[in-house]
Each structure stands twice: as C-alpha cells, then as structure tokens.
Amino acid sequence: MMSGESQHDSLAEKRWLQALAKGDPEAVGGLYTIYGDRIFRYAFRMLGNRSDAEDVTAETFLRVMRRLNELRADGAFRTWLFRITRNLCIDRMRQHKLMELPADHAYGGSMEKTTLRITVHQALSELQPEYREPLILCDLEDISAKEAAEILNISVPALKSRLYRGRRALRDKLGGSLEKAL
Amino acid sequence: MKEQEFYKKLVDLYAGEELAQELKDELELAAFQDPDLSHDMQTLSATVRTLRNMPRPEFTEESFHRILMKMQTRGLEVEVKAPTPAHLQLRLPMNG
C-alpha cells in the first residue's frame, strides 16, 4: 500500500512528466524538487563525498533531458532515474578511487555510536560493489527488493542473494565493533 | 541435524525482518539450545539494524542550489517554483 507521501509524489511525478513532454521549462525543476534529495543521497552513499554527489545529481537531470525519448509513462521513472545515477557513479568510481570517509558526514550521537558508524562506513567502502550496492539501496535507502533489482538490472532472487551475502560480509568485517554494540 | 540446517537458512530472513511471526518464534526457541545459531542471529540482526539506523546524508539548501546552478551552467533551463506560503495553501471557512 502506498503511503500518503509517496502517493502525493506519484501524482506530482505524473503531472511533471506530462508537462515535460509538452516542453514546460518548470517540469525539470518540478521533478528535481521531488527526487533531488533521494538522488543526491544515493549518489552520496555510492561516492562518499558531497561534491561528487552534487555533480552526479546535476548530471542525472541533464541526462533525463537528453534522453527524453527513452522516457516511459509506466511508473518506472524513478527506477530509470536511479539507474542513470548508478551508471554515472560507476563512471566516477572508475575515474578515481572514491569512498573516502566524508569530512562533512553527520555523525551524531554518543562516542560509541559515532565510532561504530565510522567503522560501518569504512567497512562498506571495502565491500565488493556487487555486495555494497544492494546494501545501499535496500538497507540504507529503504528501496524494495523488486525496485532495487530493477535498478541493478538483476533478478529479485539474485538481488536477495547478494543482499544476504553482503550483510554477512559486512558483519564479518565489523567483527568486534559489532559485539560491543550488542 | 536437518532442522539445524533449516534454521541456519532462516537466519538471513530473520535478520531482515522478513520472517513470519510463527517461524520467528520457532527460530528464537531453537536458538536457546544452540549458541552458534543464537550468535549468528544476534550479530546479523545487529548488522542490519546498524545499517538501517545510519544517518542520512543531509541534502542541504546549499547543495540544492549548487546542483541547480550546475544544471543551469550546463545549459539546462530549470525553473523551480517557490513553495506556496502556508497561509495560502488552505482556504478555511470564515467564522461569523
């Protein structure tokens, strides 16, 4: 069942996509208002720093405009948007090694929590991309297994297998840090 | 032995909170007598919980505007409507 917020976003998305097809200059702005934060967050999680995440978010919406002919009005816009972002992030990661610890990352809470979060971030960055990506999409960004599988262009069982293995690999990397948190 | 193998396979679903209540109860009961199973369940659940509670990167107003500028600099015509002020969003019936 759709939450009130996502139902509202879905209606707004439909309206802006129709406007985009008519060449309304406010349409990209409207879609950016709906999805800008989610795309930025996903890029930030993938790349590990604000500046690259901002570049990739801007490039994502530029690509939307360049690839308008690929746009389908079947409710798959968000998945398509995430897929574009993912490809852009992968290109950037190939260019230079990213995923360093972000200096401006908000690590609030107690010292133990902060230490654990920094350790988790580092452990995540050390995971193989095929395991890291399902964790970012499903556990950090709370995207359903079905949609995450579509974004990664794999089947749902393959997604789940990678997700479960990724969690176990992360658990093994965290080792003692996690024991302290229990 | 067969049951133990079955329970081990359920741990991933348990940690991801995808298990039906009945099976969850059964697994927790089995864990009382199996320290390895119990450890696997606890540490994997803690991993998932920790991940889900990680703070979200903040999408600041500065980032919002910097991205907008990047798009505009690269030739994209973007117009963002300022949100309607709260006092204009609802038309309330007037008293009296």
Coordinates of C-alpha atoms in Angstrom, one line a residue:
Chain A
M1 CA 0.0 0.0 0.0
M2 CA 1.3 3.5 -0.9
S3 CA 1.9 6.0 1.9
G4 CA 0.3 9.4 1.6
E5 CA 3.6 11.0 0.8
S6 CA 4.6 8.5 -2.0
Q7 CA 1.0 8.7 -3.4
H8 CA 1.4 12.5 -3.5
D9 CA 4.9 12.2 -5.1
S10 CA 3.5 9.7 -7.7
L11 CA 0.7 12.2 -8.7
A12 CA 3.1 15.1 -8.8
E13 CA 5.5 12.9 -10.9
K14 CA 2.8 12.1 -13.4
R15 CA 1.9 15.8 -13.7
W16 CA 5.5 16.9 -14.2
L17 CA 6.2 14.1 -16.7
Q18 CA 3.2 15.3 -18.8
A19 CA 4.5 18.8 -18.5
L20 CA 8.0 17.7 -19.6
A21 CA 6.5 16.1 -22.7
K22 CA 5.0 19.4 -23.6
G23 CA 8.3 21.2 -23.1
D24 CA 7.3 23.1 -20.0
P25 CA 10.5 24.6 -18.5
E26 CA 9.2 24.2 -15.0
A27 CA 8.9 20.4 -15.4
V28 CA 12.6 19.5 -14.7
G29 CA 12.5 21.8 -11.7
G30 CA 9.4 20.0 -10.5
L31 CA 11.0 16.6 -10.9
Y32 CA 14.2 17.8 -9.2
T33 CA 12.1 19.0 -6.3
I34 CA 10.5 15.6 -5.9
Y35 CA 13.6 13.4 -6.5
G36 CA 16.6 15.7 -6.0
D37 CA 17.2 14.7 -2.3
R38 CA 16.9 10.9 -2.9
I39 CA 19.2 11.0 -6.0
F40 CA 21.7 13.1 -4.1
R41 CA 21.6 10.8 -1.1
Y42 CA 22.1 7.7 -3.2
A43 CA 25.0 9.3 -5.1
F44 CA 26.5 10.4 -1.7
R45 CA 26.2 6.9 -0.4
M46 CA 27.8 5.5 -3.5
L47 CA 30.6 8.0 -3.8
G48 CA 31.2 9.1 -0.3
N49 CA 31.5 12.9 -0.8
R50 CA 29.2 15.8 -1.2
S51 CA 30.9 17.5 -4.1
D52 CA 30.8 14.4 -6.4
A53 CA 27.3 13.6 -5.3
E54 CA 26.2 17.1 -6.3
D55 CA 27.9 16.8 -9.7
V56 CA 26.3 13.4 -10.3
T57 CA 22.8 14.7 -9.3
A58 CA 23.0 17.6 -11.7
E59 CA 24.3 15.3 -14.5
T60 CA 21.4 12.8 -13.8
F61 CA 18.8 15.5 -14.5
L62 CA 20.8 16.7 -17.6
R63 CA 20.7 13.1 -18.9
V64 CA 16.9 13.0 -18.3
M65 CA 16.5 15.9 -20.7
R66 CA 18.9 14.4 -23.2
R67 CA 17.1 11.0 -23.2
L68 CA 13.5 12.2 -23.1
N69 CA 12.8 9.7 -26.0
E70 CA 13.5 6.8 -23.7
L71 CA 11.1 8.0 -21.1
R72 CA 8.2 5.6 -20.5
A73 CA 4.9 6.7 -18.8
D74 CA 4.5 3.4 -17.0
G75 CA 5.5 4.4 -13.5
A76 CA 9.1 3.3 -13.9
F77 CA 10.5 6.9 -14.0
R78 CA 12.1 6.7 -10.5
T79 CA 13.8 3.4 -11.3
W80 CA 15.1 4.9 -14.6
L81 CA 16.4 7.9 -12.7
F82 CA 18.2 5.7 -10.1
R83 CA 19.7 3.7 -13.0
I84 CA 21.1 6.8 -14.6
T85 CA 22.6 7.9 -11.3
R86 CA 24.1 4.5 -10.7
N87 CA 25.8 4.5 -14.1
L88 CA 27.2 7.9 -13.5
C89 CA 28.5 6.9 -10.1
I90 CA 30.2 3.8 -11.5
D91 CA 31.9 6.0 -14.2
R92 CA 33.2 8.3 -11.5
M93 CA 34.4 5.5 -9.3
R94 CA 36.4 4.2 -12.3
Q95 CA 37.9 7.6 -12.8
H96 CA 39.3 7.8 -9.3
K97 CA 39.1 5.9 -6.1
L98 CA 36.4 7.5 -4.0
M99 CA 34.5 6.3 -1.0
E100 CA 36.9 8.1 1.4
L101 CA 35.4 9.0 4.7
P102 CA 33.3 12.1 4.1
A103 CA 34.5 15.0 6.3
D104 CA 31.1 16.6 6.4
H105 CA 29.2 13.5 7.2
A106 CA 26.7 14.0 10.1
Y107 CA 27.8 11.5 12.7
G108 CA 25.7 12.4 15.7
G109 CA 25.1 10.6 19.0
S110 CA 27.4 9.1 21.6
M111 CA 31.1 8.4 21.1
E112 CA 30.4 4.6 20.8
K113 CA 27.7 5.2 18.1
T114 CA 29.9 7.6 16.2
T115 CA 32.8 5.2 16.3
L116 CA 30.6 2.3 15.1
R117 CA 29.1 4.4 12.2
I118 CA 32.6 5.4 11.0
T119 CA 33.6 1.8 11.2
V120 CA 30.5 0.8 9.2
H121 CA 31.2 3.4 6.6
Q122 CA 34.7 2.2 6.2
A123 CA 33.7 -1.5 6.1
L124 CA 31.0 -0.7 3.5
S125 CA 33.6 1.0 1.3
E126 CA 35.7 -2.1 1.4
L127 CA 33.0 -4.4 0.2
Q128 CA 32.9 -5.5 -3.4
P129 CA 30.4 -3.3 -5.4
E130 CA 28.1 -6.3 -6.1
Y131 CA 27.5 -6.6 -2.4
R132 CA 27.7 -2.9 -1.4
E133 CA 25.1 -1.7 -3.9
P134 CA 22.2 -3.9 -2.6
L135 CA 23.0 -2.8 1.0
I136 CA 22.9 0.9 0.0
L137 CA 19.6 0.5 -1.9
C138 CA 17.7 -1.8 0.4
D139 CA 19.1 -1.2 3.9
L140 CA 20.3 2.4 3.7
E141 CA 17.8 3.9 1.2
D142 CA 14.9 1.6 2.1
I143 CA 14.1 0.7 -1.5
S144 CA 12.1 -2.5 -2.1
A145 CA 13.9 -5.6 -3.3
K146 CA 11.9 -5.5 -6.6
E147 CA 12.8 -1.9 -7.4
A148 CA 16.5 -2.4 -6.3
A149 CA 16.7 -5.5 -8.6
E150 CA 15.3 -3.4 -11.5
I151 CA 17.8 -0.6 -10.8
L152 CA 20.7 -3.1 -10.8
N153 CA 19.2 -4.9 -13.7
I154 CA 19.3 -8.3 -12.0
S155 CA 16.5 -10.7 -10.8
V156 CA 14.9 -10.4 -7.4
P157 CA 16.5 -13.8 -6.2
A158 CA 19.9 -12.6 -7.4
L159 CA 19.4 -9.3 -5.5
K160 CA 18.4 -11.1 -2.3
S161 CA 21.4 -13.5 -2.6
R162 CA 23.8 -10.5 -2.9
L163 CA 22.0 -8.6 -0.1
Y164 CA 22.3 -11.6 2.3
R165 CA 25.9 -12.2 1.4
G166 CA 26.7 -8.5 1.7
R167 CA 25.2 -8.4 5.2
R168 CA 27.3 -11.3 6.3
A169 CA 30.4 -9.9 4.7
L170 CA 29.8 -6.6 6.5
R171 CA 29.2 -8.4 9.7
D172 CA 32.5 -10.3 9.4
K173 CA 34.3 -7.0 8.7
L174 CA 32.7 -5.3 11.6
G175 CA 33.7 -8.1 14.0
G176 CA 34.5 -6.8 17.4
S177 CA 32.9 -3.4 16.8
L178 CA 29.6 -5.0 16.5
E179 CA 30.0 -7.2 19.6
K180 CA 30.4 -4.0 21.6
A181 CA 27.2 -2.6 20.2
L182 CA 25.2 -5.7 21.1
Chain B
M1 CA 20.5 -32.2 12.1
K2 CA 18.1 -31.4 9.3
E3 CA 16.3 -29.0 11.5
Q4 CA 19.6 -27.2 12.4
E5 CA 20.4 -26.7 8.7
F6 CA 16.9 -25.4 8.1
Y7 CA 17.2 -22.9 10.9
K8 CA 20.6 -21.7 9.7
K9 CA 18.9 -20.9 6.4
L10 CA 16.2 -18.8 8.1
V11 CA 18.7 -16.5 9.8
D12 CA 19.1 -14.2 6.8
L13 CA 15.3 -13.8 6.6
Y14 CA 15.2 -13.3 10.4
A15 CA 17.8 -10.5 10.3
G16 CA 16.0 -8.7 7.5
E17 CA 12.7 -9.0 9.4
E18 CA 11.1 -10.9 6.6
L19 CA 10.1 -14.0 8.6
A20 CA 6.5 -14.8 9.6
Q21 CA 5.9 -14.5 13.3
E22 CA 5.4 -18.2 13.7
L23 CA 8.7 -19.1 12.2
K24 CA 10.4 -16.3 14.1
D25 CA 9.2 -17.7 17.4
E26 CA 10.3 -21.2 16.4
L27 CA 13.7 -19.9 15.4
E28 CA 14.2 -18.0 18.7
L29 CA 13.2 -21.1 20.6
A30 CA 15.7 -23.2 18.8
A31 CA 18.4 -20.5 19.4
F32 CA 18.0 -21.1 23.2
Q33 CA 19.6 -24.5 22.8
D34 CA 22.1 -23.6 20.1
P35 CA 24.7 -20.9 21.0
D36 CA 26.1 -20.8 17.4
L37 CA 22.7 -20.2 15.9
S38 CA 21.9 -17.6 18.6
H39 CA 25.2 -15.8 17.9
D40 CA 24.6 -15.8 14.1
M41 CA 21.1 -14.4 14.7
Q42 CA 22.2 -11.7 17.1
T43 CA 25.2 -10.4 15.1
L44 CA 23.4 -10.5 11.7
S45 CA 20.4 -8.7 13.2
A46 CA 22.7 -6.1 14.8
T47 CA 24.4 -5.5 11.4
V48 CA 21.1 -4.9 9.7
R49 CA 19.8 -2.6 12.5
T50 CA 23.1 -0.6 12.4
L51 CA 22.8 -0.2 8.7
R52 CA 19.2 0.9 8.8
N53 CA 20.0 3.4 11.6
M54 CA 22.9 5.0 9.8
P55 CA 22.4 8.8 9.5
R56 CA 21.2 10.0 6.1
P57 CA 23.5 12.4 4.2
E58 CA 21.9 15.8 4.6
F59 CA 20.6 17.4 1.5
T60 CA 21.3 20.9 2.5
E61 CA 19.8 24.0 0.9
E62 CA 23.3 24.9 -0.3
S63 CA 23.5 21.6 -2.1
F64 CA 20.0 22.1 -3.6
H65 CA 21.1 25.5 -5.1
R66 CA 24.6 24.4 -6.1
I67 CA 23.0 21.5 -8.1
L68 CA 20.5 23.8 -9.7
M69 CA 23.3 26.2 -10.7
K70 CA 25.3 23.3 -12.2
M71 CA 22.4 22.3 -14.3
Q72 CA 21.8 25.9 -15.4
T73 CA 25.5 26.5 -16.2
R74 CA 25.4 23.5 -18.5
G75 CA 22.5 24.9 -20.4
L76 CA 19.5 23.3 -18.8
E77 CA 16.6 25.6 -18.5
V78 CA 15.4 24.8 -14.9
E79 CA 12.8 26.7 -13.1
V80 CA 11.9 25.8 -9.5
K81 CA 8.7 27.2 -8.2
A82 CA 9.0 28.5 -4.6
P83 CA 6.6 26.6 -2.4
T84 CA 3.3 28.3 -1.8
P85 CA 3.3 30.0 1.6
A86 CA 1.4 28.0 4.2
H87 CA -1.3 30.7 4.7
L88 CA -2.2 30.5 1.1
Q89 CA -2.4 26.7 0.9
L90 CA -5.7 26.3 2.6
R91 CA -8.9 28.2 2.3
L92 CA -10.6 28.0 5.6
P93 CA -14.2 28.9 6.1
M94 CA -14.5 32.2 7.8
N95 CA -16.3 32.4 11.1
G96 CA -19.4 34.5 11.6

